[in-house]
mmCIF file of C-alpha atoms and ligand atoms in Angstrom:
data_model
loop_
_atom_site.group_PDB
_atom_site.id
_atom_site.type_symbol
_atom_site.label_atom_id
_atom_site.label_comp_id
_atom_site.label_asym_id
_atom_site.label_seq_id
_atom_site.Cartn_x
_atom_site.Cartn_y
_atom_site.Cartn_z
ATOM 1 C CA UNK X 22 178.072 217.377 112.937
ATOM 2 C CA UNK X 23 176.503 219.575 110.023
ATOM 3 C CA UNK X 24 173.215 221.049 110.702
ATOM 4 C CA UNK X 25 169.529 222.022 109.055
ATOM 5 C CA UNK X 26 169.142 226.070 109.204
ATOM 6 C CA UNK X 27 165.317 227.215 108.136
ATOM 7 C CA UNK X 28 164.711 230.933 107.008
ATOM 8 C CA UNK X 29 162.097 232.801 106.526
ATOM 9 C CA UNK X 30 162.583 236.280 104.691
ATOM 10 C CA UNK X 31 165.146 235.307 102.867
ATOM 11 C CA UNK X 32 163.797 237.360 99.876
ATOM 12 C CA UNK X 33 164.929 240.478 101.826
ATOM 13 C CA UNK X 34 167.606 242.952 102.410
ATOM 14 C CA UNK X 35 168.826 241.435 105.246
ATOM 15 C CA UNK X 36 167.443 237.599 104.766
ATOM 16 C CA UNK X 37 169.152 237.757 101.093
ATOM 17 C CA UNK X 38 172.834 238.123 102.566
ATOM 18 C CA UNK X 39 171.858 235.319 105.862
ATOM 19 C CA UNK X 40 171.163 232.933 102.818
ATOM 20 C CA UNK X 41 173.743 233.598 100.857
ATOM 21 C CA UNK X 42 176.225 233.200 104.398
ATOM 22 C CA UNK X 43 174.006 229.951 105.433
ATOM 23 C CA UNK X 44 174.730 228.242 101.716
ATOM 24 C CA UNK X 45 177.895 228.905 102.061
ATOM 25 C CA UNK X 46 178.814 227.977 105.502
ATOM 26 C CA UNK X 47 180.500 224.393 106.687
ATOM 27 C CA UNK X 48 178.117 224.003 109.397
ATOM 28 C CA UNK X 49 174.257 223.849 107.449
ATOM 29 C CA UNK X 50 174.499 220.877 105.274
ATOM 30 C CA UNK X 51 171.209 221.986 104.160
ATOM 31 C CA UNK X 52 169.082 225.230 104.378
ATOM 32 C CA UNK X 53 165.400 225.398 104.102
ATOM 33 C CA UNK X 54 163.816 228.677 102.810
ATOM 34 C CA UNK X 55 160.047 229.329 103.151
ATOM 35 C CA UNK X 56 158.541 232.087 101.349
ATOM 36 C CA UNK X 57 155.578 233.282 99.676
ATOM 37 C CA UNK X 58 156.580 232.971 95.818
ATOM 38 C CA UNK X 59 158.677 231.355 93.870
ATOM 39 C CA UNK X 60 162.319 233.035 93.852
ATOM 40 C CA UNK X 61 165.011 231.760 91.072
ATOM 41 C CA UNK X 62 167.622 230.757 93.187
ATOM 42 C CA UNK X 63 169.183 227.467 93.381
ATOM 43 C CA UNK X 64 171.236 226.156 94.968
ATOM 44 C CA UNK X 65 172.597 221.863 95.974
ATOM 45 C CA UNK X 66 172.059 223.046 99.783
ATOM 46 C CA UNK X 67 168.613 224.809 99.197
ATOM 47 C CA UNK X 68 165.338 223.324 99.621
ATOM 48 C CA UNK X 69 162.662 226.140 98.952
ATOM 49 C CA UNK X 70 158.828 225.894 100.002
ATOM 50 C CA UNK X 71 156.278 228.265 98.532
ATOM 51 C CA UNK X 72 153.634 228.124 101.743
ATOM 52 C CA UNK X 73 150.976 230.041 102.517
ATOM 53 C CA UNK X 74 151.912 232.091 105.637
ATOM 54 C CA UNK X 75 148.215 232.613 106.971
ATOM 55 C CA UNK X 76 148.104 228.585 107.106
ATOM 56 C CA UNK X 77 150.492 226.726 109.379
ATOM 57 C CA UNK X 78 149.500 223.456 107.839
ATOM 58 C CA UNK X 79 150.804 224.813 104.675
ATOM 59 C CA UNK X 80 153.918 224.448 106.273
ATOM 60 C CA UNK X 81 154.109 222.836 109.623
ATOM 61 C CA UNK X 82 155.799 219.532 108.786
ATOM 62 C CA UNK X 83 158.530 220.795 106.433
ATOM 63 C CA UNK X 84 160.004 223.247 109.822
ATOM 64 C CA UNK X 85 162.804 220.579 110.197
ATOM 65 C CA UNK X 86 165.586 222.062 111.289
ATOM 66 C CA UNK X 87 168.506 222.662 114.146
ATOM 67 C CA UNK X 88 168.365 226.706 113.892
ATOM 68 C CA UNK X 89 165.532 229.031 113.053
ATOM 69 C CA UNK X 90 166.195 232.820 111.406
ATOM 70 C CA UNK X 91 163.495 235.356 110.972
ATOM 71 C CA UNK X 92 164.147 238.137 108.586
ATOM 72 C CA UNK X 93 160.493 238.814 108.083
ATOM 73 C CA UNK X 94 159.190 242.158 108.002
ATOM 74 C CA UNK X 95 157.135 244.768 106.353
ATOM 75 C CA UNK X 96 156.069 248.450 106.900
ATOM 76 C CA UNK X 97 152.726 249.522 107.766
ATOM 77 C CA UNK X 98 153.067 251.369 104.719
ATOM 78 C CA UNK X 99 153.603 248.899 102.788
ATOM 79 C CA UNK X 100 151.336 246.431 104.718
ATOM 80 C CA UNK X 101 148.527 248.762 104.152
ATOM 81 C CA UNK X 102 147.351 248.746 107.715
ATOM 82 C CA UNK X 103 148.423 248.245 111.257
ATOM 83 C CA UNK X 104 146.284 245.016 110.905
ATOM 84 C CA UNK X 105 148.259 243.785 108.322
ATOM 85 C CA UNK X 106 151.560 244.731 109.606
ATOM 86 C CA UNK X 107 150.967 243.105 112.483
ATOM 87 C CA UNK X 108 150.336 239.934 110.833
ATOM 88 C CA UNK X 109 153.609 239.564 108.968
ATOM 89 C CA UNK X 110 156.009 240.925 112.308
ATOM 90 C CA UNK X 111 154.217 239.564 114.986
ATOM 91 C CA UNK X 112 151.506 236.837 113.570
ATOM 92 C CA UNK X 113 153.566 235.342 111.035
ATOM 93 C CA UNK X 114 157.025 234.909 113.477
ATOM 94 C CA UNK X 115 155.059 233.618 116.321
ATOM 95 C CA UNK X 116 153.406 230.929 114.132
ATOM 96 C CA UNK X 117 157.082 229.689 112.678
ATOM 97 C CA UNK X 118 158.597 229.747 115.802
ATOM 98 C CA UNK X 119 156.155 227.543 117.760
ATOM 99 C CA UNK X 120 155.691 225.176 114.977
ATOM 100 C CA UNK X 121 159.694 225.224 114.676
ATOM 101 C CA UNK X 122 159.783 225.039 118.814
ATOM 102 C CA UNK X 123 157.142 221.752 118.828
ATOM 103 C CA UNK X 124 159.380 220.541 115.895
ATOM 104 C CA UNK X 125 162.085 220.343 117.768
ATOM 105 C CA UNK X 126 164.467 223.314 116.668
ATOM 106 C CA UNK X 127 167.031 224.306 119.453
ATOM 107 C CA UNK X 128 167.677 227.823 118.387
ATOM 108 C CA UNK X 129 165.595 230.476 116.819
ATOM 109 C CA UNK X 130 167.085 234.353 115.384
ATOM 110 C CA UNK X 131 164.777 236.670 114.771
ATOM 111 C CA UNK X 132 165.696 240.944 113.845
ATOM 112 C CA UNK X 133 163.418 243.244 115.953
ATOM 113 C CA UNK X 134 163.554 246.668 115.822
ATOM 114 C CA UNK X 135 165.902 249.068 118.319
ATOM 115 C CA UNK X 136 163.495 250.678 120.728
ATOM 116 C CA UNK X 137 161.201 247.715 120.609
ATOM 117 C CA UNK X 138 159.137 247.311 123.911
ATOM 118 C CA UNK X 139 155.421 245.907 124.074
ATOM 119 C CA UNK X 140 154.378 249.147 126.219
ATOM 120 C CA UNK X 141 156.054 251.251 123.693
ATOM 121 C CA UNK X 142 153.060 253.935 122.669
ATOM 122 C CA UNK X 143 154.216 253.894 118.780
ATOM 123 C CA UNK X 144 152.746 250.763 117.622
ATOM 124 C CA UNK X 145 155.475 249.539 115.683
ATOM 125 C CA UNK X 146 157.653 249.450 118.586
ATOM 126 C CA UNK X 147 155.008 247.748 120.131
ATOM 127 C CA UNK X 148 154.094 245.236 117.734
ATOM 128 C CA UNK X 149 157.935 244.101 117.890
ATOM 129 C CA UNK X 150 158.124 244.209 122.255
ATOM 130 C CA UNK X 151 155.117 241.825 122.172
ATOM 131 C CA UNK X 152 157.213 239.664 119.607
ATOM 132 C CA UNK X 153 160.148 239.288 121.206
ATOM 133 C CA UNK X 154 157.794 239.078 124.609
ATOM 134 C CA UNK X 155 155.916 236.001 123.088
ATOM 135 C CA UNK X 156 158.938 234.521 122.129
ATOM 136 C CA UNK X 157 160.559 234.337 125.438
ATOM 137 C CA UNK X 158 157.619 231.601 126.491
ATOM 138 C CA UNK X 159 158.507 229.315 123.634
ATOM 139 C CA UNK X 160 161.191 226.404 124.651
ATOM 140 C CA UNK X 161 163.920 226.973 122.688
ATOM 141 C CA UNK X 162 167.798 226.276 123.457
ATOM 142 C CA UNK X 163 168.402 229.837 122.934
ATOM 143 C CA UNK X 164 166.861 233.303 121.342
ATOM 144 C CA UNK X 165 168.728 235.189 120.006
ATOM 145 C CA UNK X 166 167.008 239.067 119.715
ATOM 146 C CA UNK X 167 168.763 241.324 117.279
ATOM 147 C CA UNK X 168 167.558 244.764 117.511
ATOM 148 C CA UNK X 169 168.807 246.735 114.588
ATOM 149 C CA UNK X 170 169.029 250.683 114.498
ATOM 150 C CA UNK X 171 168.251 251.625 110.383
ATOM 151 C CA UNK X 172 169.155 249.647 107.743
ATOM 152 C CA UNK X 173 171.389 250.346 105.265
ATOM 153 C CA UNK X 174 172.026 248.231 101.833
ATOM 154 C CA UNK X 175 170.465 248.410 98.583
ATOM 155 C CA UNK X 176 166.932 247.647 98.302
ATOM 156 C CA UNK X 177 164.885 247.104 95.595
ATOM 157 C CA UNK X 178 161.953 249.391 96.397
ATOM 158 C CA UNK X 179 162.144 253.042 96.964
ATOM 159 C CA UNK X 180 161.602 253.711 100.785
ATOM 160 C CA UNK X 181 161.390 257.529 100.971
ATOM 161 C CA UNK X 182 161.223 257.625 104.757
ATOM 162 C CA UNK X 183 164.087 255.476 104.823
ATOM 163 C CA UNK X 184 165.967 257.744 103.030
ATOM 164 C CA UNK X 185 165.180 260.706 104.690
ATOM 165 C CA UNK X 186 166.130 258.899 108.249
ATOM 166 C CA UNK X 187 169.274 257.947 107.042
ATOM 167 C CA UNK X 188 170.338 261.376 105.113
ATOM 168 C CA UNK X 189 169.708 262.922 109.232
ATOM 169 C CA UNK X 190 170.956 260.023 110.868
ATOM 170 C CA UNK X 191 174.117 260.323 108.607
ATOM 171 C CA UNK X 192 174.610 264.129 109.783
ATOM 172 C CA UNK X 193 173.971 263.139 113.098
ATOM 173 C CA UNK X 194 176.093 260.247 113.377
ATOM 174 C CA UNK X 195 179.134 262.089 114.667
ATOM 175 C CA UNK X 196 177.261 262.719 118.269
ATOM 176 C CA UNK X 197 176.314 258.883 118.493
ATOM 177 C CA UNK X 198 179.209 258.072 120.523
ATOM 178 C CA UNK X 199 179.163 256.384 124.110
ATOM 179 C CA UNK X 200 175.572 255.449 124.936
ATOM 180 C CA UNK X 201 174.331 256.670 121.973
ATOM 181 C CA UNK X 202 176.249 254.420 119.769
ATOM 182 C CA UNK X 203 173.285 251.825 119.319
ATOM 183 C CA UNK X 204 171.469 254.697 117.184
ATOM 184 C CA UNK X 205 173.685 254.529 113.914
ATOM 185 C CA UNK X 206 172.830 253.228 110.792
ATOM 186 C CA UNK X 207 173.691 249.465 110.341
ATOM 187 C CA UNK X 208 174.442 247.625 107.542
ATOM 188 C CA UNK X 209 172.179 245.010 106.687
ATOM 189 C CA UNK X 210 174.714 242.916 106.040
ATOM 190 C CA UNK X 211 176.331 243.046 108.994
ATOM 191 C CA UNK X 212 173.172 242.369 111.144
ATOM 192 C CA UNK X 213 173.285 239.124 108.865
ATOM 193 C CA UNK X 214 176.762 238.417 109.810
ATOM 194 C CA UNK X 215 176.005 238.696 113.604
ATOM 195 C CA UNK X 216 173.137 236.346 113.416
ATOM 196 C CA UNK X 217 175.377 233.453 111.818
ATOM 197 C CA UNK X 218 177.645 234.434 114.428
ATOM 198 C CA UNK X 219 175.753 233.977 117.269
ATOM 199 C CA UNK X 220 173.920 230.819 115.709
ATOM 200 C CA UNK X 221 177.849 229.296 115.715
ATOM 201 C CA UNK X 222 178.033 229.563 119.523
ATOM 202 C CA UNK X 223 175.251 227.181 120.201
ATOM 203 C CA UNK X 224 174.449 229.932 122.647
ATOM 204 C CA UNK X 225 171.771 229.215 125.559
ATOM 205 C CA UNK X 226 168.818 231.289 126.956
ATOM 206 C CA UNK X 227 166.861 234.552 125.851
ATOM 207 C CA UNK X 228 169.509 237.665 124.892
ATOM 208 C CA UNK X 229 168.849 240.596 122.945
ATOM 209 C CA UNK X 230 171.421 242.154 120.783
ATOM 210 C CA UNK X 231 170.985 246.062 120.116
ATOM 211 C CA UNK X 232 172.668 247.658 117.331
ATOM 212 C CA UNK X 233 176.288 248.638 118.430
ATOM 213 C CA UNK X 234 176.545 245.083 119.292
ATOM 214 C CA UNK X 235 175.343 243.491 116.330
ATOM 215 C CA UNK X 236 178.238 245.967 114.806
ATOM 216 C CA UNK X 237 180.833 244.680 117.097
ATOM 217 C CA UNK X 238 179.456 241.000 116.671
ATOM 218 C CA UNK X 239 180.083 241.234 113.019
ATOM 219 C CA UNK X 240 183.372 242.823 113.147
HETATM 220 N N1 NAP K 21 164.374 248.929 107.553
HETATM 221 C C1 NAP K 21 164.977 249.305 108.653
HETATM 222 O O1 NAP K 21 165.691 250.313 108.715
HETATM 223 C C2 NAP K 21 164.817 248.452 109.895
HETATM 224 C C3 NAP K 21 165.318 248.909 111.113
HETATM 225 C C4 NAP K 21 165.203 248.095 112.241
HETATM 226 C C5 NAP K 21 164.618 246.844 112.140
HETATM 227 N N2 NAP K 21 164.118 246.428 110.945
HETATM 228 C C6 NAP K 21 163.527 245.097 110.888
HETATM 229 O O2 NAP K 21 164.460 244.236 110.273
HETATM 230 C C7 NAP K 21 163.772 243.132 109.669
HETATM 231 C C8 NAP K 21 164.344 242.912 108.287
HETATM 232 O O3 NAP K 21 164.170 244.091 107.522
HETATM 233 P P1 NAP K 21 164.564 244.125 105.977
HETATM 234 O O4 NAP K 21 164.506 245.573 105.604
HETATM 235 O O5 NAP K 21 165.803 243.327 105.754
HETATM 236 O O6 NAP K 21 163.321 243.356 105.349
HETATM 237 P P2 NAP K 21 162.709 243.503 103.879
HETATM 238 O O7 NAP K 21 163.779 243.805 102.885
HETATM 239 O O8 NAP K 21 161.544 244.429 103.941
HETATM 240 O O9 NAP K 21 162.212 241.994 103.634
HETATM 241 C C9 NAP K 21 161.121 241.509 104.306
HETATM 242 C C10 NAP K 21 160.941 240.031 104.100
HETATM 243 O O10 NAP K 21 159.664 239.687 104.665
HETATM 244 C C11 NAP K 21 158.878 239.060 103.652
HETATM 245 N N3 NAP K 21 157.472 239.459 103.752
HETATM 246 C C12 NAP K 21 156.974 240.711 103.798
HETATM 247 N N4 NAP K 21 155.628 240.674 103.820
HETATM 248 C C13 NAP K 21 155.291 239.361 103.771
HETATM 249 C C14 NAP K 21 154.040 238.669 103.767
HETATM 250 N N5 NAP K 21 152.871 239.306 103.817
HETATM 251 N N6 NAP K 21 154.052 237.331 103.719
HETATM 252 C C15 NAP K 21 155.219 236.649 103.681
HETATM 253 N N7 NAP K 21 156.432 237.242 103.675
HETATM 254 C C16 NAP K 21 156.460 238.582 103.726
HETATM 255 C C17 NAP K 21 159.438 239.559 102.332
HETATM 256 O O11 NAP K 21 159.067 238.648 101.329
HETATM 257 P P3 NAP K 21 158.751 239.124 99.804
HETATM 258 O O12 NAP K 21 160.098 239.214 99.132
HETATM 259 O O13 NAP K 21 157.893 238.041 99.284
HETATM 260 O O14 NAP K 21 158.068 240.457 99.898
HETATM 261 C C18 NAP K 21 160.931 239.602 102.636
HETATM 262 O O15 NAP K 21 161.491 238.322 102.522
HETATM 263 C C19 NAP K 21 162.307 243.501 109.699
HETATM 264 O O16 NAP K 21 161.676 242.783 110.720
HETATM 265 C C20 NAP K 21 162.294 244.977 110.028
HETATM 266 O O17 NAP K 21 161.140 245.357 110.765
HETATM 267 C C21 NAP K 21 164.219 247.196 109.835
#
Protein backbone atom coordinates (compact mmCIF):
# COMPACT_ATOMS: atom_id res chain seq x y z
CA UNK A 1 0.00 0.00 0.00
CA UNK A 2 1.64 3.50 -0.93
CA UNK A 3 0.91 6.28 1.35
CA UNK A 4 0.13 10.35 1.59
CA UNK A 5 3.16 12.07 3.68
CA UNK A 6 2.30 16.02 4.53
CA UNK A 7 5.26 18.43 5.48
CA UNK A 8 5.49 21.41 6.75
CA UNK A 9 9.01 23.23 6.66
CA UNK A 10 10.03 21.78 3.89
CA UNK A 11 11.69 25.09 2.76
CA UNK A 12 14.35 24.38 5.44
CA UNK A 13 17.65 22.90 6.21
CA UNK A 14 16.39 19.97 7.49
CA UNK A 15 12.66 19.87 5.78
CA UNK A 16 14.58 20.43 2.26
CA UNK A 17 16.49 16.95 2.48
CA UNK A 18 12.91 15.03 4.26
CA UNK A 19 11.34 16.21 0.86
CA UNK A 20 13.73 15.42 -1.29
CA UNK A 21 13.88 11.56 0.69
CA UNK A 22 9.81 11.58 0.77
CA UNK A 23 9.71 12.24 -3.33
CA UNK A 24 11.86 9.83 -3.74
CA UNK A 25 10.77 7.05 -1.59
CA UNK A 26 8.48 3.81 -2.77
CA UNK A 27 6.24 4.18 0.06
CA UNK A 28 4.52 8.12 -0.41
CA UNK A 29 2.76 7.92 -3.65
CA UNK A 30 2.17 11.47 -3.03
CA UNK A 31 3.61 14.22 -0.70
CA UNK A 32 1.84 17.31 0.32
CA UNK A 33 3.96 20.40 1.24
CA UNK A 34 2.39 23.42 3.01
CA UNK A 35 4.25 26.52 3.25
CA UNK A 36 4.04 30.12 3.34
CA UNK A 37 5.25 31.15 -0.33
CA UNK A 38 5.53 29.89 -3.35
CA UNK A 39 8.84 27.66 -3.75
CA UNK A 40 9.92 26.48 -7.50
CA UNK A 41 9.99 23.00 -7.02
CA UNK A 42 8.11 20.47 -8.86
CA UNK A 43 7.77 17.58 -8.78
CA UNK A 44 4.78 14.43 -10.33
CA UNK A 45 4.53 13.38 -6.46
CA UNK A 46 4.26 17.02 -5.05
CA UNK A 47 1.20 18.83 -4.34
CA UNK A 48 2.21 22.30 -2.76
CA UNK A 49 -0.29 24.69 -0.79
CA UNK A 50 0.62 28.30 -0.12
CA UNK A 51 -1.68 28.71 3.32
CA UNK A 52 -1.73 31.11 5.68
CA UNK A 53 -0.32 29.57 8.92
CA UNK A 54 -2.20 31.99 11.43
CA UNK A 55 -5.55 30.53 9.75
CA UNK A 56 -6.32 26.83 10.03
CA UNK A 57 -9.13 27.17 7.58
CA UNK A 58 -6.58 28.24 5.15
CA UNK A 59 -5.59 24.86 5.33
CA UNK A 60 -7.60 22.44 7.32
CA UNK A 61 -9.17 20.32 4.58
CA UNK A 62 -6.12 19.82 2.33
CA UNK A 63 -4.16 17.88 5.80
CA UNK A 64 -4.92 14.51 4.01
CA UNK A 65 -2.49 12.33 4.72
CA UNK A 66 -1.13 8.84 6.44
CA UNK A 67 2.14 10.57 8.12
CA UNK A 68 2.71 14.06 9.38
CA UNK A 69 6.52 15.77 9.52
CA UNK A 70 7.24 19.03 11.17
CA UNK A 71 10.41 20.74 10.25
CA UNK A 72 9.13 24.11 11.30
CA UNK A 73 11.16 26.40 13.17
CA UNK A 74 12.57 29.80 13.63
CA UNK A 75 14.85 31.72 16.10
CA UNK A 76 13.73 34.30 18.37
CA UNK A 77 16.13 36.24 16.57
CA UNK A 78 14.88 35.87 13.67
CA UNK A 79 11.21 35.77 14.87
CA UNK A 80 11.73 39.12 16.35
CA UNK A 81 10.23 38.25 19.68
CA UNK A 82 9.55 35.45 22.06
CA UNK A 83 5.87 36.11 20.97
CA UNK A 84 6.55 35.41 17.63
CA UNK A 85 8.78 32.53 18.09
CA UNK A 86 6.45 30.95 19.93
CA UNK A 87 3.94 31.10 17.31
CA UNK A 88 5.84 29.33 14.55
CA UNK A 89 7.43 26.29 17.19
CA UNK A 90 4.72 25.85 19.37
CA UNK A 91 1.40 27.67 17.81
CA UNK A 92 1.90 26.78 14.36
CA UNK A 93 2.82 22.69 15.10
CA UNK A 94 0.03 22.33 17.50
CA UNK A 95 -2.50 23.72 14.98
CA UNK A 96 -1.19 21.11 12.04
CA UNK A 97 -1.08 18.39 14.19
CA UNK A 98 -4.65 18.51 15.58
CA UNK A 99 -6.14 19.39 12.34
CA UNK A 100 -3.89 16.42 10.84
CA UNK A 101 -4.99 14.21 14.17
CA UNK A 102 -9.07 15.06 13.52
CA UNK A 103 -8.14 14.33 9.82
CA UNK A 104 -7.31 11.20 10.43
CA UNK A 105 -3.36 10.98 10.12
CA UNK A 106 -1.86 7.95 12.07
CA UNK A 107 1.59 9.27 12.59
CA UNK A 108 3.01 12.66 13.15
CA UNK A 109 7.29 13.65 13.25
CA UNK A 110 8.08 16.61 14.53
CA UNK A 111 12.25 17.94 15.41
CA UNK A 112 12.39 19.51 18.94
CA UNK A 113 15.27 20.74 20.34
CA UNK A 114 17.87 18.53 22.77
CA UNK A 115 17.31 19.81 26.27
CA UNK A 116 13.71 20.57 25.55
CA UNK A 117 11.49 20.39 28.77
CA UNK A 118 8.32 22.70 29.44
CA UNK A 119 9.87 23.64 33.03
CA UNK A 120 13.08 24.36 31.36
CA UNK A 121 13.90 28.21 32.67
CA UNK A 122 15.42 29.24 29.05
CA UNK A 123 12.37 29.81 27.13
CA UNK A 124 13.31 28.19 24.09
CA UNK A 125 13.70 25.00 25.78
CA UNK A 126 10.54 25.67 27.13
CA UNK A 127 8.59 26.66 24.28
CA UNK A 128 9.69 23.16 22.67
CA UNK A 129 8.83 20.86 26.29
CA UNK A 130 5.31 22.38 26.09
CA UNK A 131 5.30 21.23 22.31
CA UNK A 132 6.18 17.99 22.54
CA UNK A 133 3.93 18.05 26.02
CA UNK A 134 0.80 19.15 23.95
CA UNK A 135 1.45 16.71 21.52
CA UNK A 136 1.37 13.72 23.67
CA UNK A 137 -2.67 14.49 24.23
CA UNK A 138 -3.36 14.38 20.53
CA UNK A 139 -4.53 10.69 19.20
CA UNK A 140 -2.14 9.75 16.97
CA UNK A 141 -0.81 6.07 16.06
CA UNK A 142 2.52 7.17 17.06
CA UNK A 143 4.89 10.45 17.80
CA UNK A 144 7.73 10.35 16.96
CA UNK A 145 10.03 13.28 19.03
CA UNK A 146 13.38 13.96 17.47
CA UNK A 147 15.46 16.05 19.61
CA UNK A 148 18.43 17.26 17.68
CA UNK A 149 21.77 18.59 19.34
CA UNK A 150 23.10 21.61 16.59
CA UNK A 151 22.62 21.49 13.21
CA UNK A 152 24.98 21.24 10.76
CA UNK A 153 24.43 21.67 6.74
CA UNK A 154 24.52 24.59 4.61
CA UNK A 155 22.08 27.22 5.14
CA UNK A 156 21.19 29.97 3.29
CA UNK A 157 21.28 32.71 5.93
CA UNK A 158 24.21 33.63 8.01
CA UNK A 159 23.54 32.39 11.66
CA UNK A 160 26.48 33.87 13.62
CA UNK A 161 25.56 32.14 16.87
CA UNK A 162 25.33 29.07 15.04
CA UNK A 163 28.60 29.33 13.98
CA UNK A 164 30.18 30.21 16.96
CA UNK A 165 28.37 27.02 18.80
CA UNK A 166 29.58 24.81 16.37
CA UNK A 167 33.38 26.21 15.99
CA UNK A 168 33.31 25.21 20.32
CA UNK A 169 31.24 22.34 19.96
CA UNK A 170 33.71 21.11 17.22
CA UNK A 171 36.78 21.54 19.78
CA UNK A 172 34.84 20.02 22.28
CA UNK A 173 33.56 17.15 20.53
CA UNK A 174 36.37 14.80 21.48
CA UNK A 175 35.02 14.70 25.35
CA UNK A 176 31.35 13.91 24.09
CA UNK A 177 31.75 10.33 24.49
CA UNK A 178 29.50 7.95 26.72
CA UNK A 179 26.62 10.00 28.12
CA UNK A 180 27.66 12.91 26.61
CA UNK A 181 27.39 11.68 23.14
CA UNK A 182 23.81 13.27 22.52
CA UNK A 183 25.68 16.82 22.63
CA UNK A 184 27.51 16.65 19.13
CA UNK A 185 26.75 18.41 16.21
CA UNK A 186 24.27 16.57 13.85
CA UNK A 187 23.86 16.70 10.44
CA UNK A 188 20.73 17.94 9.26
CA UNK A 189 20.55 15.50 6.96
CA UNK A 190 20.81 12.81 8.97
CA UNK A 191 18.06 13.96 11.45
CA UNK A 192 16.03 13.81 8.04
CA UNK A 193 17.09 10.35 7.40
CA UNK A 194 16.00 9.15 10.92
CA UNK A 195 12.61 10.62 10.60
CA UNK A 196 11.85 8.60 7.25
CA UNK A 197 13.23 5.88 9.15
CA UNK A 198 11.17 5.77 11.90
CA UNK A 199 8.00 6.83 9.75
CA UNK A 200 8.87 3.18 7.81
CA UNK A 201 8.27 1.23 11.04
CA UNK A 202 4.69 2.19 11.40
CA UNK A 203 5.90 2.61 14.95
CA UNK A 204 3.19 2.99 17.89
CA UNK A 205 2.95 5.37 20.93
CA UNK A 206 4.82 8.66 22.12
CA UNK A 207 8.98 8.21 21.90
CA UNK A 208 11.47 10.79 21.83
CA UNK A 209 14.63 10.43 19.92
CA UNK A 210 17.72 12.54 21.29
CA UNK A 211 20.59 13.21 19.16
CA UNK A 212 23.05 10.18 19.38
CA UNK A 213 20.10 8.24 18.40
CA UNK A 214 18.88 10.07 15.59
CA UNK A 215 22.80 9.48 14.53
CA UNK A 216 22.60 5.83 15.03
CA UNK A 217 18.98 5.76 13.43
CA UNK A 218 20.38 7.19 10.30
CA UNK A 219 23.40 5.13 10.09
N1 LIG B 1 19.53 25.06 14.24
C1 LIG B 1 19.89 24.18 15.13
O1 LIG B 1 21.07 23.96 15.42
C2 LIG B 1 18.81 23.37 15.83
C3 LIG B 1 19.16 22.54 16.89
C4 LIG B 1 18.17 21.76 17.49
C5 LIG B 1 16.87 21.81 17.02
N2 LIG B 1 16.55 22.65 16.00
C6 LIG B 1 15.17 22.65 15.53
O2 LIG B 1 15.12 21.91 14.33
C7 LIG B 1 14.00 22.34 13.55
C8 LIG B 1 14.46 22.50 12.11
O3 LIG B 1 15.50 23.45 12.07
P1 LIG B 1 16.11 23.93 10.68
O4 LIG B 1 17.35 24.70 11.04
O5 LIG B 1 16.18 22.78 9.73
O6 LIG B 1 14.98 24.94 10.20
P2 LIG B 1 15.12 26.21 9.23
O7 LIG B 1 16.18 25.98 8.21
O8 LIG B 1 15.23 27.43 10.08
O9 LIG B 1 13.69 26.16 8.50
C9 LIG B 1 12.55 26.50 9.18
C10 LIG B 1 11.31 26.20 8.40
O10 LIG B 1 10.21 26.79 9.11
C11 LIG B 1 9.53 27.68 8.23
N3 LIG B 1 9.08 28.88 8.94
C12 LIG B 1 9.81 29.71 9.71
N4 LIG B 1 9.06 30.74 10.14
C13 LIG B 1 7.82 30.54 9.61
C14 LIG B 1 6.60 31.27 9.68
N5 LIG B 1 6.47 32.39 10.39
N6 LIG B 1 5.53 30.79 9.03
C15 LIG B 1 5.61 29.64 8.32
N7 LIG B 1 6.74 28.91 8.20
C16 LIG B 1 7.83 29.36 8.84
C17 LIG B 1 10.55 28.09 7.19
O11 LIG B 1 9.85 28.54 6.05
P3 LIG B 1 10.44 29.73 5.10
O12 LIG B 1 11.39 29.04 4.16
O13 LIG B 1 9.22 30.26 4.45
O14 LIG B 1 11.13 30.71 6.00
C18 LIG B 1 11.31 26.78 6.99
O15 LIG B 1 10.60 25.93 6.13
C19 LIG B 1 13.51 23.61 14.20
O16 LIG B 1 12.34 23.33 14.92
C20 LIG B 1 14.62 24.00 15.15
O17 LIG B 1 14.13 24.67 16.30
C21 LIG B 1 17.49 23.41 15.39
Amino acid sequence: MTKTAIIIGSTGLTGSHLLKILLNSEIYDKVISFVRQNTKISHPKLTQYVVDFDDTDSYKEYVEGNDMFCCLGTTIKKAGSQEAFEKVDLTYPLQFARVAATNGTKQFSIISSIGANAESDNFYLRTKGKCEEELRKLPFQSISIFRPSLLEGNRKEFRLGEKLAKYVMTLLSVFFIGKLRKYRPIKAKKVAEAMYKIARQNTVGFHVYQSDEIAELAK
